[in-house]
Coordinates of C-alpha atoms and ligand atoms in Angstrom, one line a residue:
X596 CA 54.4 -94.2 -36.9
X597 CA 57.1 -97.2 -37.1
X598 CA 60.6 -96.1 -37.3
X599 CA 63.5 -97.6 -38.4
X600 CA 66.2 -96.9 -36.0
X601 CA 69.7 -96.8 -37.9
X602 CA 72.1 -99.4 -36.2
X603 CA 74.8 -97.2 -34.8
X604 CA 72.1 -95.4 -33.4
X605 CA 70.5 -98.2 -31.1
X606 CA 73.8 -99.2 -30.0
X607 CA 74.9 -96.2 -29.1
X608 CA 71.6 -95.6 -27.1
X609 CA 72.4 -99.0 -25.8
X610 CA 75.0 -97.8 -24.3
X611 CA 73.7 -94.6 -22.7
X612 CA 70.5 -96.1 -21.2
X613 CA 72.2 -100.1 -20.2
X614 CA 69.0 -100.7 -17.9
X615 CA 66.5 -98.5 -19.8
X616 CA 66.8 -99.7 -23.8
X617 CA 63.7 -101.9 -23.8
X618 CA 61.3 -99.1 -22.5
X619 CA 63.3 -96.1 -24.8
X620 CA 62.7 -98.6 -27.8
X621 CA 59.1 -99.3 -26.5
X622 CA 58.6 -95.0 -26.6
X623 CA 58.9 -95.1 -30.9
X624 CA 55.8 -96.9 -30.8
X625 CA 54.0 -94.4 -28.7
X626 CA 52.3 -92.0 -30.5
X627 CA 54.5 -88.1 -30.0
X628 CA 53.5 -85.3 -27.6
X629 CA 52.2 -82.0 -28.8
X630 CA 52.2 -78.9 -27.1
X631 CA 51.6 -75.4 -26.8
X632 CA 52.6 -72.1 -24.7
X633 CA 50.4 -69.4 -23.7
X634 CA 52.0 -65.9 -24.6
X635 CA 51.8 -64.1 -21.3
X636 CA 52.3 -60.9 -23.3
X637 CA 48.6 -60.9 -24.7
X638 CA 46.6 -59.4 -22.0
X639 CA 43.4 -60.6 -23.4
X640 CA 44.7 -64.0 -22.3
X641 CA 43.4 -63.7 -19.1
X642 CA 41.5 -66.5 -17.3
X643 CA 38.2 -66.6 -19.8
X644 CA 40.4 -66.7 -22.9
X645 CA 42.5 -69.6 -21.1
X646 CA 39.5 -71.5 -19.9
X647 CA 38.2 -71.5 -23.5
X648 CA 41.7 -72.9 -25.2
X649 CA 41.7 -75.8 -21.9
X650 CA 38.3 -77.0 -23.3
X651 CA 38.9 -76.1 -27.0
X652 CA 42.3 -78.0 -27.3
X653 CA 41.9 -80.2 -24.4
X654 CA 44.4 -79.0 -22.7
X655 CA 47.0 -80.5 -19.8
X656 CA 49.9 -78.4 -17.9
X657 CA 52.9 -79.6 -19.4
X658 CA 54.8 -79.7 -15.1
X659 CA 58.2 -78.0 -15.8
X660 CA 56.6 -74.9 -17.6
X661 CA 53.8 -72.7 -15.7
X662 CA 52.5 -71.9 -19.3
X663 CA 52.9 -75.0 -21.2
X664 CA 49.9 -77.1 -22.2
X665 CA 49.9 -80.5 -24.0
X666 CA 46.9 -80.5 -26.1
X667 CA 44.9 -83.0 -28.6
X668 CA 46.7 -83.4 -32.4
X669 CA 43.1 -83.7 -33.8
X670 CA 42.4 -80.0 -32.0
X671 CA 44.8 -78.3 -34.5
X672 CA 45.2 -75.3 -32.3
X673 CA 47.9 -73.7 -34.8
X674 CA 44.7 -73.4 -37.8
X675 CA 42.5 -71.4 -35.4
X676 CA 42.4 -67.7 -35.1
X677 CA 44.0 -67.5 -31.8
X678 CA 47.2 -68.4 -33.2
X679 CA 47.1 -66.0 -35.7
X680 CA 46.6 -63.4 -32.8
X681 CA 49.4 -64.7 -30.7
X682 CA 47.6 -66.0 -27.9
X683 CA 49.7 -69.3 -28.0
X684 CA 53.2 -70.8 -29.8
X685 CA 53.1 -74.3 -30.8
X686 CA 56.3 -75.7 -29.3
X687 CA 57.3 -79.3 -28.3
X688 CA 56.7 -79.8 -24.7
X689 CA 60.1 -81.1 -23.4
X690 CA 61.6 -77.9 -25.2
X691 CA 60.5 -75.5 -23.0
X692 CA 62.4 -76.5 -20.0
X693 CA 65.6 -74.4 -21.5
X694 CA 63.9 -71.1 -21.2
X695 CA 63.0 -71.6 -17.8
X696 CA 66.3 -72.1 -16.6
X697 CA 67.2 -69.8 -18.2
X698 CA 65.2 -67.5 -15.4
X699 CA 65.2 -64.5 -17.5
X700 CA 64.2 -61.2 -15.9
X701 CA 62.3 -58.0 -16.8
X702 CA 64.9 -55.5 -17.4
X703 CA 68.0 -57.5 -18.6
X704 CA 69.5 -57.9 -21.7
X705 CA 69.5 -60.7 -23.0
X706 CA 71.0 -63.1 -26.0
X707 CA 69.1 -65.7 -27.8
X708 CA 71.9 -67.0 -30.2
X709 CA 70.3 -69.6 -32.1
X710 CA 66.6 -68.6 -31.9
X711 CA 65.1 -69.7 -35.3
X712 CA 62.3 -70.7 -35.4
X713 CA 61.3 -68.8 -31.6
X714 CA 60.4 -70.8 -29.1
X715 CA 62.7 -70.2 -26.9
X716 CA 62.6 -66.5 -27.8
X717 CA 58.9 -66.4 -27.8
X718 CA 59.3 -67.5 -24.0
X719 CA 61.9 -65.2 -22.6
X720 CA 60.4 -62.8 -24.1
X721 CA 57.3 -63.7 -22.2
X722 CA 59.0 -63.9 -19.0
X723 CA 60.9 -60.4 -19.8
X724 CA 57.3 -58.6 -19.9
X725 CA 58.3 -55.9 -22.6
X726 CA 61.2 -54.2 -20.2
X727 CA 65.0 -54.9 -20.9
X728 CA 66.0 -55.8 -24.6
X729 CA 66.1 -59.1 -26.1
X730 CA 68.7 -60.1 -29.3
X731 CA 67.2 -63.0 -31.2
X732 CA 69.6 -64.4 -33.5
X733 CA 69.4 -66.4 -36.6
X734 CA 72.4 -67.3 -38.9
X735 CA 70.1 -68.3 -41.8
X736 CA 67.6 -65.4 -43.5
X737 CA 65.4 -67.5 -44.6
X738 CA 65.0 -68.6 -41.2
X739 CA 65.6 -65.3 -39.7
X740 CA 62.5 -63.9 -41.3
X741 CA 60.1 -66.7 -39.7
X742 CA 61.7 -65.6 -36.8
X743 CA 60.7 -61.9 -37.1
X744 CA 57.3 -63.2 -38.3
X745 CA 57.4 -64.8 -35.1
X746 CA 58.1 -62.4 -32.7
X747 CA 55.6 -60.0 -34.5
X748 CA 52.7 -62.7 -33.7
X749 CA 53.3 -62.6 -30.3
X750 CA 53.1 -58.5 -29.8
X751 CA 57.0 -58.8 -29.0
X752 CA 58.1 -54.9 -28.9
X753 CA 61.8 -55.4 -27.4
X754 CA 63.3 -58.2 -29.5
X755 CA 65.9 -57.4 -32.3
X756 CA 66.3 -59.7 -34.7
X757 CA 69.7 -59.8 -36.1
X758 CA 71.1 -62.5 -38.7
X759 CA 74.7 -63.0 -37.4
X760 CA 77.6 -65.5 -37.2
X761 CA 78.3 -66.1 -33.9
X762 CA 81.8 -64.7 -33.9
X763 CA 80.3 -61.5 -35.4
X764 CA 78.4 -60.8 -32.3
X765 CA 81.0 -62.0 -30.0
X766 CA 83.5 -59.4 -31.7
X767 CA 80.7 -56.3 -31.4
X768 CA 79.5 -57.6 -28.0
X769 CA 81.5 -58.9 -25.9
X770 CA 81.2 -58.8 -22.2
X771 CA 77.6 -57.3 -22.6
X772 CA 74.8 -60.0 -22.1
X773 CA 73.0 -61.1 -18.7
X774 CA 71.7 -64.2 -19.8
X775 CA 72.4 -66.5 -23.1
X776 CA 70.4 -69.1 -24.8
X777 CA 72.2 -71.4 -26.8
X778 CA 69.5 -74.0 -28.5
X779 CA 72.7 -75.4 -30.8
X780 CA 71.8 -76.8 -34.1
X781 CA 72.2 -80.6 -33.3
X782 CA 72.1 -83.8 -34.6
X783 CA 68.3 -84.0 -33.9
X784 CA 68.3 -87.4 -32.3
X785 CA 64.9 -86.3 -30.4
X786 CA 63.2 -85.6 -33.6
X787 CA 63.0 -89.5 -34.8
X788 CA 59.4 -89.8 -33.6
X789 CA 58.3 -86.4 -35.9
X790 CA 60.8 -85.9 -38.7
X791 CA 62.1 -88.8 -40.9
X792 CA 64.7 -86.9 -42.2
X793 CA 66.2 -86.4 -39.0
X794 CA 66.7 -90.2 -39.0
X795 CA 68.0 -90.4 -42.5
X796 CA 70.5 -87.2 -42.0
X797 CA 71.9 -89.2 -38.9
X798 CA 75.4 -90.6 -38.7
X799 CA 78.3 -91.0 -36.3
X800 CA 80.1 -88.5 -38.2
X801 CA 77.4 -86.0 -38.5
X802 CA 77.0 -86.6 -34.4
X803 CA 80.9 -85.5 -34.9
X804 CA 80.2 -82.9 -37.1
X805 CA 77.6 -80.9 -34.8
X806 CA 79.5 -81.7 -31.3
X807 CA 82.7 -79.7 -33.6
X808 CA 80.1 -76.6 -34.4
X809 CA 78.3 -77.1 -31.0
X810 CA 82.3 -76.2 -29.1
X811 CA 82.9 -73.5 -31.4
X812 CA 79.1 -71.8 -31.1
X813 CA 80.0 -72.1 -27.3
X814 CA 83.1 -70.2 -27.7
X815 CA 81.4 -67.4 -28.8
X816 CA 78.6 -67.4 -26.2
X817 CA 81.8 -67.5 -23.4
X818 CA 83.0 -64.4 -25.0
X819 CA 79.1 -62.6 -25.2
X820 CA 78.4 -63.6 -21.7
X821 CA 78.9 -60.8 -18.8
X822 CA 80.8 -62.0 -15.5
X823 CA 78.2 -63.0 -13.4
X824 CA 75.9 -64.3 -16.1
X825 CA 74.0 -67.4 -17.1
X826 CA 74.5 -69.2 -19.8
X827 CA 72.1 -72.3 -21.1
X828 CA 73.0 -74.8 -23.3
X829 CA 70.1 -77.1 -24.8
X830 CA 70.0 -79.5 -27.6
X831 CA 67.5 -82.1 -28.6
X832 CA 69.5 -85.0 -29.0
X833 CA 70.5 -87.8 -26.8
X834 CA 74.0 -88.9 -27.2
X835 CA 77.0 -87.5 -24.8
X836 CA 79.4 -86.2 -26.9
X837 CA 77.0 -83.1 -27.9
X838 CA 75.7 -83.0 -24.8
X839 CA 77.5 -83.8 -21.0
X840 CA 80.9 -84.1 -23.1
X841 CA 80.2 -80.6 -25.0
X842 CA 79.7 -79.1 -21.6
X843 CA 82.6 -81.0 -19.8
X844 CA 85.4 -79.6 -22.7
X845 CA 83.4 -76.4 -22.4
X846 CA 84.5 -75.7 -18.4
X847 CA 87.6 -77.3 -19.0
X848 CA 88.3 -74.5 -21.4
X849 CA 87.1 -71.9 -19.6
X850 CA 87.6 -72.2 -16.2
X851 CA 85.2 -69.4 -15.6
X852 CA 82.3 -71.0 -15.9
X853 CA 80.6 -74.1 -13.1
X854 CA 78.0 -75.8 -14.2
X855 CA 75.0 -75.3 -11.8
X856 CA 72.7 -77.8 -13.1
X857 CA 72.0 -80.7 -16.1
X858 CA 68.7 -81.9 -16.9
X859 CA 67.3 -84.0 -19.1
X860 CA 64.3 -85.0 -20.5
X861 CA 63.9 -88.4 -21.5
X862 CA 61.0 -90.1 -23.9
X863 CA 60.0 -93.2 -22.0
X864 CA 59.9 -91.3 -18.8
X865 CA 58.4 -88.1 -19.4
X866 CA 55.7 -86.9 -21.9
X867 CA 58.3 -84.8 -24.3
X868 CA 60.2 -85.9 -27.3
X869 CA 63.4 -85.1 -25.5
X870 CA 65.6 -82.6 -24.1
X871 CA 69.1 -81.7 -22.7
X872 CA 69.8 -78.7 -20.6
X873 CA 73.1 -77.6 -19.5
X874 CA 72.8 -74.4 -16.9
X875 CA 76.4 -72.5 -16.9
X876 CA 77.2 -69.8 -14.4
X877 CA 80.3 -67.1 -15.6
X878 CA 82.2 -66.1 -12.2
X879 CA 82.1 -62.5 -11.2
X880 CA 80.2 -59.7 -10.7
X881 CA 79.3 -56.8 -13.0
X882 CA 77.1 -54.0 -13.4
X883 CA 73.8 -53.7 -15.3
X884 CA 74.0 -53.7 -18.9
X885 CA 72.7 -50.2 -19.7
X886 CA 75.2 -48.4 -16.9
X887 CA 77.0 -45.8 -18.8
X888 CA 78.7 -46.9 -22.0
X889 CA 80.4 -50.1 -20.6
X890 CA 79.5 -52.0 -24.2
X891 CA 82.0 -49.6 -25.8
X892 CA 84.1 -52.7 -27.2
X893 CA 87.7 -52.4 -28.9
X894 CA 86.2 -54.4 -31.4
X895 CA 83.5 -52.2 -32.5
X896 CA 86.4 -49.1 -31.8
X897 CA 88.4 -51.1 -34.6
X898 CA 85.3 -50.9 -37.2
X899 CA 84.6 -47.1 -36.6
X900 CA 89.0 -46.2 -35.7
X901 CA 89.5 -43.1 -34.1
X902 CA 86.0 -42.6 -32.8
X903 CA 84.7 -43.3 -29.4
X904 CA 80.4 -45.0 -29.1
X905 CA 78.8 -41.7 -28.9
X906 CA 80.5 -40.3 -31.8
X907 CA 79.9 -43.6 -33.7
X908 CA 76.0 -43.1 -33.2
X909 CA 75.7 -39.6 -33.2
X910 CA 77.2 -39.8 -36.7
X911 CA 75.2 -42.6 -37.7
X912 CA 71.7 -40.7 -37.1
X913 CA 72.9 -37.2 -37.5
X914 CA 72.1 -36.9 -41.0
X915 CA 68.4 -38.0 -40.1
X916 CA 68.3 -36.4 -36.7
X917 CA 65.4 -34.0 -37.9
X918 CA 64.2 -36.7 -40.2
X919 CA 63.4 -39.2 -37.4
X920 CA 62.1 -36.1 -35.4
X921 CA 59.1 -35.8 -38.1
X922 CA 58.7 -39.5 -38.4
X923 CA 57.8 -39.7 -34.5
X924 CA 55.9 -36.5 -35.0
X925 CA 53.8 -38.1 -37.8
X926 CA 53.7 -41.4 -35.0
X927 CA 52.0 -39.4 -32.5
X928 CA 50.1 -38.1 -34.6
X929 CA 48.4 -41.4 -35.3
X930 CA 48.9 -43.0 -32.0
X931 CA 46.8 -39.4 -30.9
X932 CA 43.9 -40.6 -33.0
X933 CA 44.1 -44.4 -33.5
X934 CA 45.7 -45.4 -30.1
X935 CA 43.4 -43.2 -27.6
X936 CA 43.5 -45.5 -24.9
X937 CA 47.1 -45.1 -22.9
X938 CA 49.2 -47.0 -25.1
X939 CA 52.8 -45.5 -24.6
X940 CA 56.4 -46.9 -26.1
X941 CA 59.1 -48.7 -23.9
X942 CA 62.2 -46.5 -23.4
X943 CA 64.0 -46.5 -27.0
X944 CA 65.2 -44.8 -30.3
X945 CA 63.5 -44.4 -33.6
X946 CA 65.4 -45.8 -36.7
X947 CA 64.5 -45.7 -40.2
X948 CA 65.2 -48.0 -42.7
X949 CA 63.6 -47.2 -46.1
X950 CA 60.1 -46.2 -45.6
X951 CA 60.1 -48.4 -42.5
X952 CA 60.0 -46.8 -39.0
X953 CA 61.2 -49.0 -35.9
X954 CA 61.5 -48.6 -32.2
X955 CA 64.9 -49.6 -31.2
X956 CA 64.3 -50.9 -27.4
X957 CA 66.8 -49.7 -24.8
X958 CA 67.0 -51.6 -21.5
X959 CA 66.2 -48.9 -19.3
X960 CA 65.6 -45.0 -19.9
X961 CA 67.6 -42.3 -19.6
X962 CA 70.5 -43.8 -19.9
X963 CA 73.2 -45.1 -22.7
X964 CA 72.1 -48.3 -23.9
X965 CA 75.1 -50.4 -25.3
X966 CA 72.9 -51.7 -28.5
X967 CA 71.8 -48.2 -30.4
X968 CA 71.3 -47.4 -33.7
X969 CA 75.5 -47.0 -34.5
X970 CA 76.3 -50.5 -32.9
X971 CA 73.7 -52.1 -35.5
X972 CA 75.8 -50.6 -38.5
X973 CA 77.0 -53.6 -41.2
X974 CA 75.1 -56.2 -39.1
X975 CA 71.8 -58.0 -41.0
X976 CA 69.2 -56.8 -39.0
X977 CA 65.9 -58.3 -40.4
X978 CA 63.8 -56.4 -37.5
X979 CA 65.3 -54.0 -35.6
X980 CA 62.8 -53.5 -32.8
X981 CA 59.0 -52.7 -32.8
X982 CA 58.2 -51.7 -36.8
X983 CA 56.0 -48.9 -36.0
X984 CA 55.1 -48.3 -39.8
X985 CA 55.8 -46.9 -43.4
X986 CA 56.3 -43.1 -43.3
X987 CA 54.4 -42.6 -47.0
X988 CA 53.5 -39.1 -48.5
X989 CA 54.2 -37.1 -45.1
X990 CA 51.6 -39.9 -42.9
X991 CA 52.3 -43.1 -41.0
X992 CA 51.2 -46.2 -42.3
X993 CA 51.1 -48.3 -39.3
X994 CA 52.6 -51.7 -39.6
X995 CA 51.2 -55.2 -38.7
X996 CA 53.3 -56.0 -35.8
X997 CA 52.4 -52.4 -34.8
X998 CA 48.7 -54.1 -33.9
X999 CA 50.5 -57.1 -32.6
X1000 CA 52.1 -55.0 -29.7
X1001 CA 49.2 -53.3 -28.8
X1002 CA 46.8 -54.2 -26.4
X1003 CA 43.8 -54.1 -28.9
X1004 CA 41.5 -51.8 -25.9
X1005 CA 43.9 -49.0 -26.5
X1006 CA 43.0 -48.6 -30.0
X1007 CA 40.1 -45.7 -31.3
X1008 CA 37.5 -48.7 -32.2
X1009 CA 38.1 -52.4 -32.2
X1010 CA 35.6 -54.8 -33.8
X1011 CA 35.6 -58.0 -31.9
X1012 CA 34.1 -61.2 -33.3
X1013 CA 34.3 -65.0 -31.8
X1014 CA 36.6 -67.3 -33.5
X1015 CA 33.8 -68.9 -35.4
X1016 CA 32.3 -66.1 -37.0
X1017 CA 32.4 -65.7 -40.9
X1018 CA 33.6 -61.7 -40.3
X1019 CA 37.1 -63.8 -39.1
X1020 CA 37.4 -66.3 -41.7
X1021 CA 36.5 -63.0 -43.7
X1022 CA 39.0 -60.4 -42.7
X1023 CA 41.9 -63.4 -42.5
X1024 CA 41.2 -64.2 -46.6
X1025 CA 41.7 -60.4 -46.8
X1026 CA 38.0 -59.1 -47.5
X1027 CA 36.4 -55.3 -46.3
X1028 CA 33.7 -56.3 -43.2
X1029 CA 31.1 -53.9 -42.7
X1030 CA 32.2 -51.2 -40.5
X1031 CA 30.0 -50.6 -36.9
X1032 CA 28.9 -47.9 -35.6
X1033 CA 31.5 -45.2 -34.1
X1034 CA 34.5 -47.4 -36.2
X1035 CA 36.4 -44.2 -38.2
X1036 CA 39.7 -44.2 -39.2
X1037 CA 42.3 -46.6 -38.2
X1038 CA 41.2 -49.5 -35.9
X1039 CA 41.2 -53.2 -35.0
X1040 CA 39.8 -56.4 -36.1
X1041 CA 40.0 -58.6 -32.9
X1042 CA 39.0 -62.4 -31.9
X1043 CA 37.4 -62.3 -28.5
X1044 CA 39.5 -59.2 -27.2
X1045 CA 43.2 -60.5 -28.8
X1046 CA 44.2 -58.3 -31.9
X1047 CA 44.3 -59.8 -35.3
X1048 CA 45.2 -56.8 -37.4
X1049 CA 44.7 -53.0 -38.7
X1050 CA 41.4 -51.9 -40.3
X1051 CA 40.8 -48.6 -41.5
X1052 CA 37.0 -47.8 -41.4
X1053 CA 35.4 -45.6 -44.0
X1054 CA 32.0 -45.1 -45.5
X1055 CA 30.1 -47.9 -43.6
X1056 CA 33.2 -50.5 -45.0
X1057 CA 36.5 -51.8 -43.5
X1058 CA 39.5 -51.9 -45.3
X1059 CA 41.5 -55.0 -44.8
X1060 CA 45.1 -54.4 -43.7
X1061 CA 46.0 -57.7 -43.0
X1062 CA 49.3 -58.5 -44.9
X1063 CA 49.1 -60.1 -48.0
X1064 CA 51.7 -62.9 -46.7
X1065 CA 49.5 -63.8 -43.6
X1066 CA 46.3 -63.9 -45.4
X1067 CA 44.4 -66.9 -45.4
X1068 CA 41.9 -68.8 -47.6
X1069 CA 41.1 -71.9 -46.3
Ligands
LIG1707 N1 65.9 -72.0 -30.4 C1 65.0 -72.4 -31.5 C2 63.6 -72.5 -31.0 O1 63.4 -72.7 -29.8 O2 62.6 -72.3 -31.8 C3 65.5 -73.6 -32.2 C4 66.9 -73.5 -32.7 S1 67.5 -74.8 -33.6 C5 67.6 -76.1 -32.5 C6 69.1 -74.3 -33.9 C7 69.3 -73.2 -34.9 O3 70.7 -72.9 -35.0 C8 68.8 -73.3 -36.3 O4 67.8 -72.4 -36.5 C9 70.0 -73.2 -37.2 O5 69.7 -72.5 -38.4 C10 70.9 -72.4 -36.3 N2 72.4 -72.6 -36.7 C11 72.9 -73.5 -37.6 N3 74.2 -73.4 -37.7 C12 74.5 -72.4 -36.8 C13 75.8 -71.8 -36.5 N4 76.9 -72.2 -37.0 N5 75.8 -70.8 -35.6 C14 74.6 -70.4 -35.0 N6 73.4 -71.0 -35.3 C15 73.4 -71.9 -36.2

């Protein structure tokens, strides 16, 4: 695609890249990378699976993410089934460098603060393998809920979504997370080659305008962050001010924090649209998250006076206490029948809200975690934890993301089809498939081994409980 570069843009590059500007012009003409991750947390997607998506969507390691793949535009690997089962998330190639510096680590807890639309939370989450508790936070709903949608695809059970300000986390949580991502909202000067309305919303004072929120996001992440912890900073634009000159006012601010490495990923060198990636370390030494009730902050004291964390919760499920009792009752019941085969939940708390049944992940067991079900109170929290399902008429409905999380082997029957079989295009519009033989009751419909969704087999015939919203008919 030509693009028109605006003026104060390609002298401002001018000046950033004096010896380079001829081959970063020369990369508009290039056609723009593509790329996808494979979601470690599918265990189906195992070498075979792999092997199969290399040759389907021609793919090649992207070299600064073990799981990354550049594949083929013409492949369309986000139309075929395996996306709708969460085997892979489509995400620009020179993106996922963030995430991996990021180095998260099973058990932690850990902050994504701008995570919409969840590439980067798709990938720590990955790299967290289901233990410790991940907060993915969007500012906008609307974005928030393809977020959640998101994290459902990709069988994430201990991510909570919330839909925050900044500064309303930072006054609830301070002190409390291991590691922080912060992919700021930015001025988008890496998007030129895919989005033309990057180029036409681009402007010296809108580069202004997002370095301003960009200092002020950061002030809130400096405040979230633990002693000790890691922060990363990533944007996908070029120019200093958001970037080496964000960072620079950021450690002159708080001396706290040393910057222990920048990268960045550049068009006319690297296959990727673009990248920076600031890694920031907070001085000091603390204990883990989920030791006793260390997240007891005076700030959420302030919204709850005269009441210390324990009191807070126990009051906030107390009036349920027996209610959420017979909800997990009514859960084992169904995971007795439909999930035979050994699935068990992470160490958590159930929470109810409406009909809807959640797991609430703690970071570890047995002990206090500084997120429960009281520290949640007056935030937007579009998903709190795993939805389990819809308690209806004294049963449990199990929900979508439910069949997501599980590996599909542990269910009571799964009916498994290759991707190119009319039973798939058939259950994805929505349709009942004939039921097989032995399939009773509450099941899966599954493409080579990975989950798609709940069927519910009776009298020879599948009932389709795909959700309306993901169904497909093309
Ligand atoms: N990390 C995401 C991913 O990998 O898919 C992309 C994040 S995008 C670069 C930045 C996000 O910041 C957007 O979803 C935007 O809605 C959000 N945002 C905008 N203004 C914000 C603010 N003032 N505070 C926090 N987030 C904001």
């Amino acid at each position: 695609m030509p693009v028109t570069l605006p003026d104060a843009f390609i002298h401002q590059m001018r000046q950033l890249l004096p010896h380079d500007m001829e081959a970063f012009l020369q990369s508009y003409n290039a056609s723009r990378t593509f790329g996808l991750r494979i979601n470690p947390l599918k265990p189906a997607a195992g070498q075979p699976l792999l092997a199969e998506a290399v040759r389907q969507f021609r793919l090649e390691p992207v070299p600064w993410c073990g799981t990354g793949y550049y594949y083929e535009e013409a492949s369309r690997p986000g139309k075929h089934p395996y996306h709708m089962a969460g085997l892979y998330y489509i995400q620009e190639p020179s993106a996922m460098t963030a995430a991996e510096l990021l180095d998260p680590q099973p058990g932690e807890l850990i902050l994504d603060l701008a995570a919409a639309p969840g590439g980067k939370t798709t990938q720590i989450a990955g790299k967290m393998a289901g233990q410790g508790v991940l907060i993915a936070n969007e500012i906008h709903p609307a974005r928030a809920k393809i977020l959640s949608e998101n994290v459902e695809r990709c069988g994430i059970a201990n991510a909570i979504v919330t839909s925050a300000a900044p500064d309303e986390l930072s006054r609830r949580f301070p002190g409390l997370f291991d590691r922080i991502m912060l992919d700021a909202p930015c001025s988008g000067e890496g998007m030129f080659r895919k989005d033309e309305t990057a180029i036409s919303e681009w402007s010296v004072a809108h580069v202004a305008m997002c370095a301003a929120r960009q200092a002020d996001i950061l002030d809130h992440a400096a405040i979230l962050l633990k002693p000790g912890g890691r922060l990363v900073y990533s944007t996908c634009t070029f120019n200093r001010l958001e970037n080496e000159e964000t960072i620079a006012a950021f450690c002159s601010k708080y001396p706290a924090f040393s910057v222990m490495r920048l990268e960045r990923i550049w068009p006319h060198i690297e296959r990727g649209e673009g990248h920076f990636v600031a890694v920031l370390q907070k001085a000091g030494t603390s204990s883990p998250a989920f030791a006793g009730d260390a997240g007891d902050s005076p700030s959420a004291a302030e919204q709850h006076p005269g009441k210390s964390k324990r009191e807070r919760r126990r009051n906030h499920t107390a009036a349920g206490t027996s209610g959420l009792e017979a909800d997990m009752a009514l859960m084992r019941a169904f995971a007795e029948t439909a999930l035979p085969g050994g699935w068990t939940l992470g160490p958590g708390e159930p929470l109810r809200f409406g009909d809807a049944l959640y797991w609430l992940p703690h970071p570890a067991s047995g002990s206090t975690s500084p997120i429960g079900a009281g520290d949640l109170n007056g935030l937007k929290v579009p998903r709190p934890g795993l939805h389990l399902g819809d308690v209806r008429k004294n049963r449990l409905e199990p929900a979508h993301a439910l069949a997501m999380a599980v590996p599909a082997g542990a269910a009571a029957w799964m009916q498994s089809y290759r991707p190119e079989a009319p039973e798939i295009a058939a259950f994805l519009r929505g349709e009942t498939l004939p039921a097989q033989e032995g399939s009773t009751g509450w099941g899966l419909i599954a493409v080579d081994g990975l989950s798609l969704g709940w069927g519910k087999a009776s009298g020879g015939q599948i009932k389709n409980h795909l959700p309306k919203g993901l169904r497909r008919f093309t």
